[in-house]
Amino acid sequence: MKLNSVELHRIKLSLVAPFETSFGVQTERDVLLLKAITDAGEGWGECVAGEEPTYSSEYVEGAQEVLIRHLIPRLLNREISLADVARILRPIHGHNMAKAALEMAMLDAELRADGKSFGQFFGATRTAVDCGVSVGIHSSIPELLQTVGGYLDAGYLRIKLKIKPGWDVEPVRAVRERFGDVPLQVDANTAYSLADAKHLAELDRFDLLLIEQPLPEEEVLAHAKLARNVKTPICLDESITSAQAAADAIELGACQVINIKPGRVGGYLEGRKIHDVCVERGIPVWMGGMLETGIGRAGNVAMAAMPGFTLPGDTSASDRYYHRDITEPFVLQDGRLKVPTRPGLGVTVDREYLDSITFWSGTLGRGGMSAASG
Ligand code: SMG
Ligand code: MG
């Protein structure tokens, strides 16, 4: 396959409700989308980097810069196979979310040309995937209970509560008391330290599925120490940036579960490797979420249909995030989302709507950047 040019689009989408985590409040997404124009056809990719470098060191403006300056030029106008993309981009350190978006667009182009869906490519074994929902930090327990109740009424099969020091045991207790034994887990986004081990062990009595990324991402050994002091299984998110990192963390005893986010690990192909590492070692995996549009959601739902994804993912329906998605919406049916079956991502971008919410776009090809607007 030959990459002739890449269209870059920056769009703004308001969230249906503010989403608060231990690192901040988000009310909209500033999304970088890529369209790869290859000799085989076109494909879409979504970059999951946030507006600020708060979930990780990546952020959307930086991702755009590194794509234009360093990543896309390495792939343009040469014969490459998909398996080579990560290897060619490897000399550029880090920037996994930027790399993932580019690889995704090329994968979509190739699979569309081959008439093969993402699900078929990954070896999906399900036609629909079980969905959970991630519930932000609320300003009061009654408001939290109202939000959780709404999601359970909508059919979500698992609830994840965002926690931080000062918002942990009480919200978990309240949700358990009101909603009984609904599958429940928590996500701290690195907000605690090993000194909080005793406090985190107070969560053990609530029979949670897991506690996600309690400690800073570099503190893998500390997670292993924490795991010896809490009964709730530890799940790593931010710490797992590659299949090697996953294998190391498992061997250290730092996690009993892993959350896979293709953006965080540099792409779907690395995500598939992590899945395989985990299946081999008996570690359950589940699909994370980064408030994706229908483009990213399509890929994530397809990957979540692989056999090792045995826990419900943060793969919620389009209406959990946006009033209007940029593809046909993903709709929850009995707590599940259907895996797209058409070639590539299997969704169609609503180009007119996309253009109406685009605040910057440009094309990078052989002659450099052109047709930039906005
Ligand atoms: O896409 O439903 C979603 C969000 C799921 O909680 C979610 N993601 O750490 O797992 C996580 C957070 C990161 C969100 S930052 C945008
Ligand atoms: Mg997380």
Tab-separated table of C-alpha atoms and ligand atoms in Angstrom:
chain	number	residue	atom	x	y	z
A	1	MET	CA	0.000	0.000	0.000
A	2	LYS	CA	1.157	3.538	-0.742
A	3	LEU	CA	0.080	6.544	1.336
A	4	ASN	CA	-0.390	9.510	-1.015
A	5	SER	CA	-1.639	12.112	1.442
A	6	VAL	CA	-3.401	12.591	4.761
A	7	GLU	CA	-6.277	14.945	5.468
A	8	LEU	CA	-6.318	16.292	9.019
A	9	HIS	CA	-9.537	17.611	10.536
A	10	ARG	CA	-10.015	19.255	13.916
A	11	ILE	CA	-13.570	19.250	15.173
A	12	LYS	CA	-15.287	20.331	18.381
A	13	LEU	CA	-18.072	18.273	19.899
A	14	SER	CA	-19.907	19.168	23.118
A	15	LEU	CA	-20.458	16.345	25.600
A	16	VAL	CA	-24.073	15.732	26.669
A	17	ALA	CA	-22.926	16.298	30.271
A	18	PRO	CA	-19.670	17.387	31.931
A	19	PHE	CA	-17.343	14.458	32.700
A	20	GLU	CA	-15.249	14.864	35.860
A	21	THR	CA	-12.277	12.654	36.676
A	22	SER	CA	-9.565	12.911	39.315
A	23	PHE	CA	-7.593	15.108	36.881
A	24	GLY	CA	-10.263	17.568	35.742
A	25	VAL	CA	-13.643	18.333	34.216
A	26	GLN	CA	-14.313	17.950	30.518
A	27	THR	CA	-17.313	19.518	28.750
A	28	GLU	CA	-16.370	19.026	25.112
A	29	ARG	CA	-13.932	17.137	22.940
A	30	ASP	CA	-11.487	18.723	20.548
A	31	VAL	CA	-10.895	15.814	18.182
A	32	LEU	CA	-8.217	15.305	15.559
A	33	LEU	CA	-9.413	13.042	12.741
A	34	LEU	CA	-7.233	11.722	9.952
A	35	LYS	CA	-8.227	10.536	6.525
A	36	ALA	CA	-5.530	8.468	4.839
A	37	ILE	CA	-5.601	8.686	1.053
A	38	THR	CA	-3.817	5.622	-0.306
A	39	ASP	CA	-3.484	3.971	-3.683
A	40	ALA	CA	-5.924	1.332	-2.429
A	41	GLY	CA	-8.540	3.792	-1.180
A	42	GLU	CA	-9.328	5.936	1.846
A	43	GLY	CA	-9.570	5.268	5.559
A	44	TRP	CA	-10.361	7.157	8.770
A	45	GLY	CA	-8.474	7.385	12.032
A	46	GLU	CA	-9.310	9.149	15.296
A	47	CYS	CA	-6.735	10.529	17.694
A	48	VAL	CA	-7.796	10.121	21.326
A	49	ALA	CA	-5.409	12.715	22.778
A	50	GLY	CA	-7.220	15.214	24.990
A	51	GLU	CA	-7.102	18.968	24.813
A	52	GLU	CA	-4.696	19.063	27.773
A	53	PRO	CA	-1.926	16.623	28.735
A	54	THR	CA	-3.724	15.476	31.901
A	55	TYR	CA	-4.686	11.849	31.256
A	56	SER	CA	-1.217	11.301	29.766
A	57	SER	CA	1.582	13.461	28.377
A	58	GLU	CA	-0.102	13.607	24.972
A	59	TYR	CA	-2.465	16.363	23.891
A	60	VAL	CA	-4.241	17.055	20.651
A	61	GLU	CA	-2.212	20.064	19.481
A	62	GLY	CA	1.023	18.161	20.112
A	63	ALA	CA	-0.319	15.080	18.334
A	64	GLN	CA	-1.163	17.163	15.292
A	65	GLU	CA	2.301	18.726	15.309
A	66	VAL	CA	4.184	15.425	15.583
A	67	LEU	CA	1.993	13.849	12.890
A	68	ILE	CA	2.657	16.668	10.435
A	69	ARG	CA	6.313	17.141	11.250
A	70	HIS	CA	7.541	13.632	11.998
A	71	LEU	CA	5.091	10.761	11.561
A	72	ILE	CA	3.164	11.228	8.305
A	73	PRO	CA	6.294	12.216	6.291
A	74	ARG	CA	7.910	8.878	7.182
A	75	LEU	CA	5.065	6.954	5.603
A	76	LEU	CA	4.312	9.049	2.515
A	77	ASN	CA	4.968	7.765	-0.991
A	78	ARG	CA	6.604	4.434	-0.265
A	79	GLU	CA	5.378	0.896	-0.511
A	80	ILE	CA	4.488	-0.262	3.010
A	81	SER	CA	2.497	-3.038	4.557
A	82	LEU	CA	0.418	-2.395	7.614
A	83	ALA	CA	2.657	-4.518	9.790
A	84	ASP	CA	5.517	-2.123	8.974
A	85	VAL	CA	3.814	1.064	10.145
A	86	ALA	CA	4.696	0.763	13.837
A	87	ARG	CA	8.254	-0.312	12.994
A	88	ILE	CA	8.806	2.657	10.668
A	89	LEU	CA	7.435	5.074	13.288
A	90	ARG	CA	9.398	3.490	16.133
A	91	PRO	CA	12.434	5.867	15.931
A	92	ILE	CA	10.050	8.645	16.982
A	93	HIS	CA	9.699	7.973	20.682
A	94	GLY	CA	6.372	8.104	22.478
A	95	HIS	CA	3.362	9.826	20.885
A	96	ASN	CA	1.358	6.614	20.926
A	97	MET	CA	-1.987	8.340	20.397
A	98	ALA	CA	-0.725	10.156	17.309
A	99	LYS	CA	0.786	6.953	15.918
A	100	ALA	CA	-2.371	4.995	16.661
A	101	ALA	CA	-4.530	7.442	14.720
A	102	LEU	CA	-2.306	7.156	11.658
A	103	GLU	CA	-2.094	3.368	11.769
A	104	MET	CA	-5.872	3.214	12.239
A	105	ALA	CA	-6.535	5.296	9.130
A	106	MET	CA	-4.221	3.053	7.105
A	107	LEU	CA	-5.795	-0.096	8.525
A	108	ASP	CA	-9.252	1.217	7.629
A	109	ALA	CA	-8.107	2.028	4.079
A	110	GLU	CA	-6.580	-1.413	3.611
A	111	LEU	CA	-9.516	-3.335	5.068
A	112	ARG	CA	-12.079	-1.316	3.093
A	113	ALA	CA	-10.108	-2.133	-0.052
A	114	ASP	CA	-10.006	-5.837	0.894
A	115	GLY	CA	-13.712	-5.916	1.753
A	116	LYS	CA	-12.860	-7.099	5.268
A	117	SER	CA	-14.258	-5.649	8.507
A	118	PHE	CA	-12.188	-4.701	11.570
A	119	GLY	CA	-14.007	-7.498	13.415
A	120	GLN	CA	-12.960	-10.102	10.858
A	121	PHE	CA	-9.404	-8.774	10.899
A	122	PHE	CA	-9.187	-9.096	14.709
A	123	GLY	CA	-10.814	-12.529	14.756
A	124	ALA	CA	-13.917	-11.306	16.558
A	125	THR	CA	-15.952	-14.130	18.029
A	126	ARG	CA	-19.072	-12.118	18.955
A	127	THR	CA	-21.559	-10.090	16.936
A	128	ALA	CA	-22.263	-7.669	19.799
A	129	VAL	CA	-20.313	-6.638	22.896
A	130	ASP	CA	-21.344	-6.117	26.521
A	131	CYS	CA	-21.212	-2.474	27.502
A	132	GLY	CA	-20.437	-0.671	30.702
A	133	VAL	CA	-20.498	3.035	31.370
A	134	SER	CA	-18.018	5.306	33.097
A	135	VAL	CA	-19.634	7.677	35.591
A	136	GLY	CA	-17.809	10.879	36.452
A	137	ILE	CA	-17.299	12.432	39.861
A	138	HIS	CA	-20.511	14.219	40.900
A	139	SER	CA	-21.031	17.110	43.276
A	140	SER	CA	-23.332	15.097	45.549
A	141	ILE	CA	-24.344	11.491	46.260
A	142	PRO	CA	-28.045	12.040	45.321
A	143	GLU	CA	-26.984	13.390	41.911
A	144	LEU	CA	-24.640	10.439	41.421
A	145	LEU	CA	-27.414	7.971	42.272
A	146	GLN	CA	-29.691	9.654	39.768
A	147	THR	CA	-27.094	9.367	37.004
A	148	VAL	CA	-26.304	5.726	37.826
A	149	GLY	CA	-30.023	4.901	37.948
A	150	GLY	CA	-30.500	6.419	34.498
A	151	TYR	CA	-27.682	4.348	33.013
A	152	LEU	CA	-28.989	1.147	34.607
A	153	ASP	CA	-32.448	1.907	33.215
A	154	ALA	CA	-30.843	2.363	29.790
A	155	GLY	CA	-29.470	-1.176	30.126
A	156	TYR	CA	-25.761	-0.754	30.854
A	157	LEU	CA	-24.363	-4.017	32.209
A	158	ARG	CA	-21.636	-2.564	34.423
A	159	ILE	CA	-21.011	0.719	36.204
A	160	LYS	CA	-17.580	2.293	36.660
A	161	LEU	CA	-17.294	5.113	39.167
A	162	LYS	CA	-14.529	7.642	38.854
A	163	ILE	CA	-12.923	8.142	42.250
A	164	LYS	CA	-10.387	10.449	43.908
A	165	PRO	CA	-9.337	11.087	47.506
A	166	GLY	CA	-12.458	12.428	49.243
A	167	TRP	CA	-14.805	10.771	46.693
A	168	ASP	CA	-14.315	7.028	46.984
A	169	VAL	CA	-15.759	4.870	49.794
A	170	GLU	CA	-18.952	6.911	50.259
A	171	PRO	CA	-20.097	6.960	46.608
A	172	VAL	CA	-19.303	3.241	46.271
A	173	ARG	CA	-21.265	2.459	49.439
A	174	ALA	CA	-24.212	4.566	48.257
A	175	VAL	CA	-24.350	2.871	44.840
A	176	ARG	CA	-24.155	-0.591	46.448
A	177	GLU	CA	-26.896	0.266	48.937
A	178	ARG	CA	-29.232	1.648	46.290
A	179	PHE	CA	-28.561	-0.704	43.380
A	180	GLY	CA	-27.566	-3.978	45.067
A	181	ASP	CA	-25.088	-6.293	43.401
A	182	VAL	CA	-24.827	-4.572	40.014
A	183	PRO	CA	-21.377	-5.189	38.456
A	184	LEU	CA	-19.332	-2.281	39.792
A	185	GLN	CA	-15.740	-1.057	39.479
A	186	VAL	CA	-13.793	2.145	40.184
A	187	ASP	CA	-11.142	4.180	38.349
A	188	ALA	CA	-8.752	6.554	40.152
A	189	ASN	CA	-6.691	7.775	37.177
A	190	THR	CA	-3.486	7.721	39.281
A	191	ALA	CA	-4.877	9.864	42.132
A	192	TYR	CA	-3.518	7.836	45.105
A	193	SER	CA	-0.164	6.823	46.554
A	194	LEU	CA	1.000	3.575	48.126
A	195	ALA	CA	0.538	5.261	51.528
A	196	ASP	CA	-3.221	5.088	50.831
A	197	ALA	CA	-3.188	1.265	50.775
A	198	LYS	CA	-5.172	0.937	54.014
A	199	HIS	CA	-7.770	3.394	52.832
A	200	LEU	CA	-8.111	1.676	49.440
A	201	ALA	CA	-8.559	-1.654	51.254
A	202	GLU	CA	-11.799	-0.201	52.671
A	203	LEU	CA	-13.216	-0.734	49.188
A	204	ASP	CA	-12.729	-4.503	49.555
A	205	ARG	CA	-16.014	-4.993	51.366
A	206	PHE	CA	-18.019	-3.775	48.348
A	207	ASP	CA	-17.136	-6.686	46.088
A	208	LEU	CA	-15.881	-4.553	43.204
A	209	LEU	CA	-14.805	-6.127	39.904
A	210	LEU	CA	-11.586	-4.136	40.028
A	211	ILE	CA	-9.855	-0.926	40.971
A	212	GLU	CA	-8.336	0.782	37.935
A	213	GLN	CA	-5.012	2.620	37.989
A	214	PRO	CA	-4.940	3.747	41.616
A	215	LEU	CA	-1.280	4.894	41.524
A	216	PRO	CA	0.854	6.967	39.118
A	217	GLU	CA	1.661	5.277	35.835
A	218	GLU	CA	5.402	4.851	36.508
A	219	GLU	CA	4.737	3.129	39.839
A	220	VAL	CA	4.320	-0.376	38.538
A	221	LEU	CA	6.158	-2.017	41.431
A	222	ALA	CA	4.072	-0.020	43.902
A	223	HIS	CA	0.941	-1.486	42.287
A	224	ALA	CA	2.376	-4.948	42.967
A	225	LYS	CA	2.879	-3.975	46.617
A	226	LEU	CA	-0.612	-2.521	46.791
A	227	ALA	CA	-2.034	-5.722	45.303
A	228	ARG	CA	-0.720	-7.597	48.340
A	229	ASN	CA	-2.647	-5.276	50.637
A	230	VAL	CA	-6.035	-5.083	48.914
A	231	LYS	CA	-8.316	-7.945	47.897
A	232	THR	CA	-9.991	-6.084	45.037
A	233	PRO	CA	-8.234	-6.972	41.754
A	234	ILE	CA	-5.970	-4.215	40.417
A	235	CYS	CA	-6.455	-3.210	36.786
A	236	LEU	CA	-3.871	-1.103	34.986
A	237	ASP	CA	-4.765	1.504	32.361
A	238	GLU	CA	-2.254	4.398	32.093
A	239	SER	CA	0.750	2.175	32.983
A	240	ILE	CA	0.218	-0.211	30.073
A	241	THR	CA	1.719	1.472	27.022
A	242	SER	CA	2.825	-1.637	25.104
A	243	ALA	CA	2.637	-5.435	25.027
A	244	GLN	CA	6.053	-5.495	26.730
A	245	ALA	CA	4.786	-3.233	29.521
A	246	ALA	CA	1.786	-5.542	29.903
A	247	ALA	CA	3.938	-8.673	30.138
A	248	ASP	CA	6.257	-6.993	32.669
A	249	ALA	CA	3.421	-5.695	34.857
A	250	ILE	CA	1.775	-9.124	34.905
A	251	GLU	CA	5.041	-10.849	35.814
A	252	LEU	CA	5.594	-8.353	38.634
A	253	GLY	CA	2.128	-9.046	40.016
A	254	ALA	CA	1.145	-5.401	39.484
A	255	CYS	CA	-2.228	-6.186	37.887
A	256	GLN	CA	-4.789	-8.931	37.729
A	257	VAL	CA	-6.778	-7.260	34.910
A	258	ILE	CA	-5.794	-4.998	32.002
A	259	ASN	CA	-7.718	-2.261	30.214
A	260	ILE	CA	-6.764	-1.978	26.534
A	261	LYS	CA	-7.021	1.373	24.798
A	262	PRO	CA	-5.666	1.212	21.254
A	263	GLY	CA	-4.708	4.907	21.342
A	264	ARG	CA	-2.714	4.618	24.552
A	265	VAL	CA	-0.648	1.684	23.246
A	266	GLY	CA	0.143	3.039	19.783
A	267	GLY	CA	-2.546	1.311	17.748
A	268	TYR	CA	-4.882	-1.609	17.233
A	269	LEU	CA	-2.071	-3.967	16.233
A	270	GLU	CA	-0.268	-3.400	19.553
A	271	GLY	CA	-3.648	-3.691	21.297
A	272	ARG	CA	-4.114	-7.093	19.691
A	273	LYS	CA	-0.678	-8.150	20.967
A	274	ILE	CA	-1.652	-7.123	24.508
A	275	HIS	CA	-4.842	-9.143	24.172
A	276	ASP	CA	-2.768	-12.178	23.191
A	277	VAL	CA	-0.244	-11.670	26.017
A	278	CYS	CA	-3.128	-11.501	28.498
A	279	VAL	CA	-4.981	-14.525	27.118
A	280	GLU	CA	-1.762	-16.554	27.354
A	281	ARG	CA	-1.350	-15.561	30.995
A	282	GLY	CA	-4.986	-15.869	32.022
A	283	ILE	CA	-5.430	-12.123	32.585
A	284	PRO	CA	-8.905	-10.789	31.680
A	285	VAL	CA	-8.973	-7.708	29.454
A	286	TRP	CA	-11.634	-5.150	28.629
A	287	MET	CA	-11.907	-2.278	26.167
A	288	GLY	CA	-11.318	1.191	27.572
A	289	GLY	CA	-12.772	4.397	26.215
A	290	MET	CA	-11.569	7.921	25.467
A	291	LEU	CA	-14.936	9.523	24.671
A	292	GLU	CA	-14.507	8.465	21.046
A	293	THR	CA	-16.747	9.536	18.188
A	294	GLY	CA	-18.372	6.860	16.024
A	295	ILE	CA	-15.057	6.413	14.201
A	296	GLY	CA	-13.039	5.337	17.231
A	297	ARG	CA	-16.023	3.549	18.726
A	298	ALA	CA	-16.384	1.374	15.615
A	299	GLY	CA	-12.819	0.113	15.940
A	300	ASN	CA	-13.062	-0.352	19.691
A	301	VAL	CA	-16.304	-2.306	19.530
A	302	ALA	CA	-14.807	-4.577	16.854
A	303	MET	CA	-11.719	-5.264	18.953
A	304	ALA	CA	-13.835	-5.813	22.082
A	305	ALA	CA	-15.462	-8.740	20.244
A	306	MET	CA	-12.196	-10.731	20.492
A	307	PRO	CA	-12.379	-13.740	22.819
A	308	GLY	CA	-10.105	-12.403	25.591
A	309	PHE	CA	-12.328	-9.365	26.239
A	310	THR	CA	-14.304	-11.041	28.997
A	311	LEU	CA	-15.412	-7.959	30.960
A	312	PRO	CA	-17.808	-5.231	29.719
A	313	GLY	CA	-15.960	-2.289	28.166
A	314	ASP	CA	-16.226	1.494	28.416
A	315	THR	CA	-17.838	1.180	25.001
A	316	SER	CA	-20.985	3.158	25.639
A	317	ALA	CA	-23.609	4.216	23.104
A	318	SER	CA	-23.199	7.422	21.083
A	319	ASP	CA	-25.885	9.183	23.149
A	320	ARG	CA	-23.835	8.708	26.337
A	321	TYR	CA	-21.380	11.218	24.855
A	322	TYR	CA	-22.876	13.321	22.074
A	323	HIS	CA	-26.235	14.685	20.958
A	324	ARG	CA	-25.202	13.934	17.411
A	325	ASP	CA	-22.366	11.603	16.386
A	326	ILE	CA	-20.325	12.082	13.229
A	327	THR	CA	-21.244	8.596	11.987
A	328	GLU	CA	-24.492	6.688	12.265
A	329	PRO	CA	-25.006	6.408	16.031
A	330	PHE	CA	-24.114	3.337	18.085
A	331	VAL	CA	-27.298	2.374	19.926
A	332	LEU	CA	-27.465	0.225	23.060
A	333	GLN	CA	-29.581	-2.912	22.680
A	334	ASP	CA	-29.999	-5.080	25.779
A	335	GLY	CA	-26.807	-3.571	27.165
A	336	ARG	CA	-24.801	-4.353	24.042
A	337	LEU	CA	-23.465	-2.594	20.953
A	338	LYS	CA	-23.426	-4.376	17.615
A	339	VAL	CA	-20.066	-4.993	15.974
A	340	PRO	CA	-20.056	-3.308	12.543
A	341	THR	CA	-19.924	-5.852	9.727
A	342	ARG	CA	-19.243	-3.709	6.671
A	343	PRO	CA	-15.658	-3.382	5.337
A	344	GLY	CA	-13.097	-1.481	7.393
A	345	LEU	CA	-14.546	0.373	10.358
A	346	GLY	CA	-17.960	-0.268	8.833
A	347	VAL	CA	-19.351	3.177	9.588
A	348	THR	CA	-19.986	6.151	7.309
A	349	VAL	CA	-18.776	9.610	8.239
A	350	ASP	CA	-21.471	12.268	7.873
A	351	ARG	CA	-19.291	14.582	5.826
A	352	GLU	CA	-21.702	17.509	5.830
A	353	TYR	CA	-22.024	17.463	9.617
A	354	LEU	CA	-18.280	16.916	9.990
A	355	ASP	CA	-17.541	19.970	7.848
A	356	SER	CA	-19.992	22.059	9.873
A	357	ILE	CA	-18.093	21.368	13.130
A	358	THR	CA	-14.570	21.513	11.658
A	359	PHE	CA	-12.553	24.493	12.864
A	360	TRP	CA	-9.315	23.599	11.109
A	361	SER	CA	-8.331	21.234	8.320
A	362	GLY	CA	-5.404	20.661	6.045
A	363	THR	CA	-3.854	18.080	3.758
A	364	LEU	CA	-0.305	16.792	3.970
A	365	GLY	CA	1.040	15.224	0.804
A	366	ARG	CA	4.114	15.087	-1.348
A	367	GLY	CA	4.207	18.866	-1.689
A	368	GLY	CA	3.900	19.509	2.061
A	369	MET	CA	0.858	21.003	3.812
A	370	SER	CA	-1.797	22.420	1.561
A	371	ALA	CA	-5.374	23.654	1.626
A	372	ALA	CA	-5.179	24.443	5.303
A	373	SER	CA	-8.271	26.273	6.475
A	374	GLY	CA	-9.632	27.742	9.663
B	1	SMG	O1	-15.103	6.707	26.654
B	1	SMG	O2	-16.650	6.184	28.071
B	1	SMG	C1	-15.556	6.660	27.797
B	1	SMG	C2	-14.712	7.210	28.916
B	1	SMG	C3	-14.211	6.112	29.764
B	1	SMG	O3	-13.539	6.680	31.956
B	1	SMG	C4	-13.216	6.595	30.809
B	1	SMG	N1	-11.982	6.896	30.377
B	1	SMG	O4	-9.162	6.519	32.461
B	1	SMG	O5	-10.443	5.057	31.644
B	1	SMG	C5	-10.144	6.237	31.805
B	1	SMG	C6	-10.970	7.360	31.275
B	1	SMG	C7	-10.165	8.368	30.582
B	1	SMG	C8	-10.993	9.453	30.081
B	1	SMG	S1	-10.101	10.835	29.670
B	1	SMG	C9	-10.969	11.430	28.324
B	2	MG	MG	-8.912	4.526	33.258
